């Protein structure tokens, strides 16, 4: 998975975990629908195709969602009408999405703080070495998601491990890291299970 804004991926996972914690959702499609609705509102979309929404989900949130999952999710939105594989938005029926936006804003702020602390720690640990913030952030994401292929060849893997150990008693940081990890598990589970079986019926 890659994105032009790696911090947004972390926030997306955290937001997904927050949505599940809210206990308002019965299926992963309903959770994904919140992300799609956000894109529709922020981009002021009046119509779109499944592939266009798939691409926007990746651009905005870093989610690489199968097109079939996007189609199933969109069909469940009451404010969407389908005609010739084009999805048309009924702006009158489009609901407010302020709770989602608030969760997303909190996640982005928390994750930005953690990335800033990580970069500062790296600079303090290696004052004579140049720190590439983008590469450090990408490796941090891989570390949290247990992407062994990336971390095995990573330049900053040991440093990231020391940063997490240094802050193991910091409840705010550990809570944010846990939310990212658990949100990523939900995302991976949604992607894998729906891709394999065509549906996901197990409880969240």
Short mmCIF file of C-alpha atoms in Angstrom, two decimals:
data_model
loop_
_atom_site.label_atom_id
_atom_site.label_comp_id
_atom_site.label_asym_id
_atom_site.label_seq_id
_atom_site.Cartn_x
_atom_site.Cartn_y
_atom_site.Cartn_z
CA UNK A 1 0.00 0.00 0.00
CA UNK A 2 1.27 3.47 -0.80
CA UNK A 3 -0.08 7.00 -0.72
CA UNK A 4 1.13 10.52 -1.42
CA UNK A 5 0.34 11.32 2.21
CA UNK A 6 1.43 8.45 4.48
CA UNK A 7 0.11 10.19 7.58
CA UNK A 8 -3.38 10.00 6.07
CA UNK A 9 -3.14 6.19 6.04
CA UNK A 10 -2.49 6.13 9.77
CA UNK A 11 -5.43 8.46 10.35
CA UNK A 12 -7.66 6.31 8.15
CA UNK A 13 -6.92 3.20 10.21
CA UNK A 14 -7.48 5.10 13.46
CA UNK A 15 -10.77 6.47 12.16
CA UNK A 16 -11.93 3.00 11.17
CA UNK A 17 -11.20 1.74 14.69
CA UNK A 18 -13.07 4.71 16.20
CA UNK A 19 -16.11 3.95 14.05
CA UNK A 20 -16.16 0.35 15.28
CA UNK A 21 -15.80 1.50 18.88
CA UNK A 22 -18.87 3.69 18.37
CA UNK A 23 -20.82 0.42 17.95
CA UNK A 24 -23.22 1.85 15.38
CA UNK A 25 -22.30 -0.54 12.59
CA UNK A 26 -23.36 -4.09 11.80
CA UNK A 27 -21.13 -4.74 8.80
CA UNK A 28 -17.83 -3.55 7.29
CA UNK A 29 -19.80 -2.19 4.32
CA UNK A 30 -21.44 0.34 6.64
CA UNK A 31 -18.03 1.48 7.88
CA UNK A 32 -16.65 1.82 4.36
CA UNK A 33 -19.81 3.75 3.44
CA UNK A 34 -18.77 6.49 5.89
CA UNK A 35 -15.48 6.98 4.05
CA UNK A 36 -17.29 7.05 0.69
CA UNK A 37 -19.85 9.54 1.98
CA UNK A 38 -17.02 11.79 3.19
CA UNK A 39 -15.50 11.78 -0.30
CA UNK A 40 -18.86 12.55 -1.91
CA UNK A 41 -19.43 15.53 0.37
CA UNK A 42 -15.91 16.95 0.27
CA UNK A 43 -15.60 16.52 -3.51
CA UNK A 44 -19.16 17.72 -4.10
CA UNK A 45 -19.80 14.70 -6.33
CA UNK A 46 -23.10 14.50 -8.20
CA UNK A 47 -22.24 11.28 -10.04
CA UNK A 48 -19.40 8.77 -10.21
CA UNK A 49 -18.49 5.23 -11.26
CA UNK A 50 -17.24 2.41 -9.05
CA UNK A 51 -13.72 2.66 -10.45
CA UNK A 52 -13.67 6.43 -9.87
CA UNK A 53 -14.66 5.93 -6.22
CA UNK A 54 -12.11 3.14 -5.84
CA UNK A 55 -9.41 5.55 -7.05
CA UNK A 56 -10.60 8.33 -4.76
CA UNK A 57 -10.56 5.99 -1.74
CA UNK A 58 -6.90 5.33 -2.46
CA UNK A 59 -6.02 8.97 -3.10
CA UNK A 60 -7.74 10.31 0.02
CA UNK A 61 -7.40 7.48 2.54
CA UNK A 62 -4.78 5.11 1.13
CA UNK A 63 -7.39 2.32 0.93
CA UNK A 64 -6.93 -0.13 -1.94
CA UNK A 65 -10.48 -1.52 -1.99
CA UNK A 66 -11.68 -4.05 -4.60
CA UNK A 67 -14.11 -2.53 -7.09
CA UNK A 68 -16.71 -5.20 -6.24
CA UNK A 69 -16.64 -4.09 -2.59
CA UNK A 70 -17.13 -0.47 -3.63
CA UNK A 71 -20.16 -1.43 -5.74
CA UNK A 72 -21.73 -3.42 -2.90
CA UNK A 73 -21.15 -0.61 -0.44
CA UNK A 74 -22.54 2.11 -2.68
CA UNK A 75 -25.69 0.09 -3.39
CA UNK A 76 -26.48 0.28 0.32
CA UNK A 77 -26.51 4.09 0.39
CA UNK A 78 -30.05 5.44 0.34
CA UNK A 79 -29.05 8.70 -1.31
CA UNK A 80 -27.54 6.92 -4.34
CA UNK A 81 -29.44 5.96 -7.49
CA UNK A 82 -27.85 3.75 -10.14
CA UNK A 83 -28.30 4.18 -13.88
CA UNK A 84 -26.16 2.43 -16.53
CA UNK A 85 -23.42 1.70 -13.97
CA UNK A 86 -23.29 5.39 -13.02
CA UNK A 87 -24.07 6.32 -9.43
CA UNK A 88 -26.08 9.53 -9.03
CA UNK A 89 -26.16 11.42 -5.73
CA UNK A 90 -29.43 12.78 -4.35
CA UNK A 91 -28.11 15.85 -2.57
CA UNK A 92 -31.39 16.31 -0.68
CA UNK A 93 -31.12 12.89 0.97
CA UNK A 94 -27.37 13.17 1.63
CA UNK A 95 -26.87 13.08 5.39
CA UNK A 96 -24.59 15.15 7.59
CA UNK A 97 -21.22 13.49 8.19
CA UNK A 98 -19.94 15.66 11.04
CA UNK A 99 -19.26 12.79 13.48
CA UNK A 100 -17.02 11.07 10.95
CA UNK A 101 -15.22 14.33 10.20
CA UNK A 102 -14.62 14.90 13.91
CA UNK A 103 -13.17 11.39 14.33
CA UNK A 104 -10.95 11.90 11.29
CA UNK A 105 -9.70 15.27 12.55
CA UNK A 106 -8.83 13.83 15.99
CA UNK A 107 -7.02 10.87 14.39
CA UNK A 108 -5.02 13.15 12.08
CA UNK A 109 -3.99 15.42 14.94
CA UNK A 110 -2.91 12.49 17.14
CA UNK A 111 -0.95 10.83 14.37
CA UNK A 112 0.73 14.06 13.28
CA UNK A 113 1.89 14.55 16.88
CA UNK A 114 3.33 11.02 16.98
CA UNK A 115 5.15 11.45 13.67
CA UNK A 116 6.61 14.75 14.88
CA UNK A 117 7.79 13.09 18.11
CA UNK A 118 9.30 10.21 16.11
CA UNK A 119 11.18 12.58 13.80
CA UNK A 120 12.44 14.60 16.76
CA UNK A 121 13.59 11.39 18.48
CA UNK A 122 15.39 10.28 15.32
CA UNK A 123 17.18 13.62 15.01
CA UNK A 124 18.22 13.55 18.67
CA UNK A 125 19.43 9.94 18.39
CA UNK A 126 21.41 10.55 15.21
CA UNK A 127 22.28 14.27 15.20
CA UNK A 128 25.00 13.81 12.61
CA UNK A 129 22.80 11.92 10.13
CA UNK A 130 20.21 13.32 7.76
CA UNK A 131 16.71 12.06 8.59
CA UNK A 132 14.40 11.51 5.66
CA UNK A 133 10.97 12.19 7.15
CA UNK A 134 8.96 10.53 4.37
CA UNK A 135 11.05 7.35 4.48
CA UNK A 136 10.88 7.28 8.28
CA UNK A 137 7.10 7.67 8.19
CA UNK A 138 6.70 4.91 5.59
CA UNK A 139 8.83 2.56 7.68
CA UNK A 140 6.85 3.51 10.78
CA UNK A 141 3.65 2.47 9.02
CA UNK A 142 5.24 -0.81 7.89
CA UNK A 143 6.45 -1.43 11.45
CA UNK A 144 2.97 -0.92 12.93
CA UNK A 145 1.38 -3.14 10.28
CA UNK A 146 4.02 -5.85 10.78
CA UNK A 147 5.09 -5.58 7.14
CA UNK A 148 8.19 -7.73 7.54
CA UNK A 149 9.28 -7.39 3.92
CA UNK A 150 9.61 -3.62 4.31
CA UNK A 151 10.98 -3.54 7.84
CA UNK A 152 13.60 -6.23 7.12
CA UNK A 153 15.30 -3.89 4.65
CA UNK A 154 14.39 -0.73 6.54
CA UNK A 155 16.93 1.89 7.50
CA UNK A 156 15.03 3.08 10.57
CA UNK A 157 13.52 -0.15 11.97
CA UNK A 158 15.73 -0.30 15.07
CA UNK A 159 15.24 3.39 15.76
CA UNK A 160 11.44 3.01 15.52
CA UNK A 161 11.56 0.09 17.95
CA UNK A 162 13.54 2.20 20.44
CA UNK A 163 11.06 5.06 20.07
CA UNK A 164 8.11 2.80 20.90
CA UNK A 165 9.92 1.28 23.90
CA UNK A 166 10.88 4.74 25.15
CA UNK A 167 7.19 5.72 25.11
CA UNK A 168 5.72 2.43 26.35
CA UNK A 169 4.32 4.16 29.45
CA UNK A 170 2.84 7.08 27.51
CA UNK A 171 -0.87 6.24 27.42
CA UNK A 172 -1.71 8.73 24.68
CA UNK A 173 0.93 7.42 22.30
CA UNK A 174 0.23 3.76 23.05
CA UNK A 175 -3.52 4.30 22.62
CA UNK A 176 -2.94 5.93 19.23
CA UNK A 177 -0.63 3.11 18.13
CA UNK A 178 -3.15 0.49 19.22
CA UNK A 179 -5.91 2.23 17.27
CA UNK A 180 -3.75 2.21 14.13
CA UNK A 181 -2.91 -1.48 14.53
CA UNK A 182 -6.50 -2.56 15.23
CA UNK A 183 -7.86 -0.37 12.44
CA UNK A 184 -5.39 -1.91 10.00
CA UNK A 185 -6.52 -5.40 11.05
CA UNK A 186 -10.12 -4.43 10.30
CA UNK A 187 -9.07 -3.06 6.92
CA UNK A 188 -7.02 -6.14 6.00
CA UNK A 189 -9.80 -8.44 7.19
CA UNK A 190 -12.39 -6.57 5.16
CA UNK A 191 -10.24 -6.64 2.04
CA UNK A 192 -9.21 -10.29 2.35
CA UNK A 193 -12.52 -11.83 3.40
CA UNK A 194 -14.72 -9.97 0.95
CA UNK A 195 -12.29 -10.58 -1.89
CA UNK A 196 -12.17 -14.30 -1.12
CA UNK A 197 -15.83 -15.01 -0.39
CA UNK A 198 -17.75 -12.17 -2.04
CA UNK A 199 -19.34 -11.26 1.26
CA UNK A 200 -18.48 -10.83 4.91
CA UNK A 201 -21.08 -12.11 7.37
CA UNK A 202 -19.00 -12.64 10.50
CA UNK A 203 -19.51 -10.10 13.33
CA UNK A 204 -17.07 -7.21 13.43
#
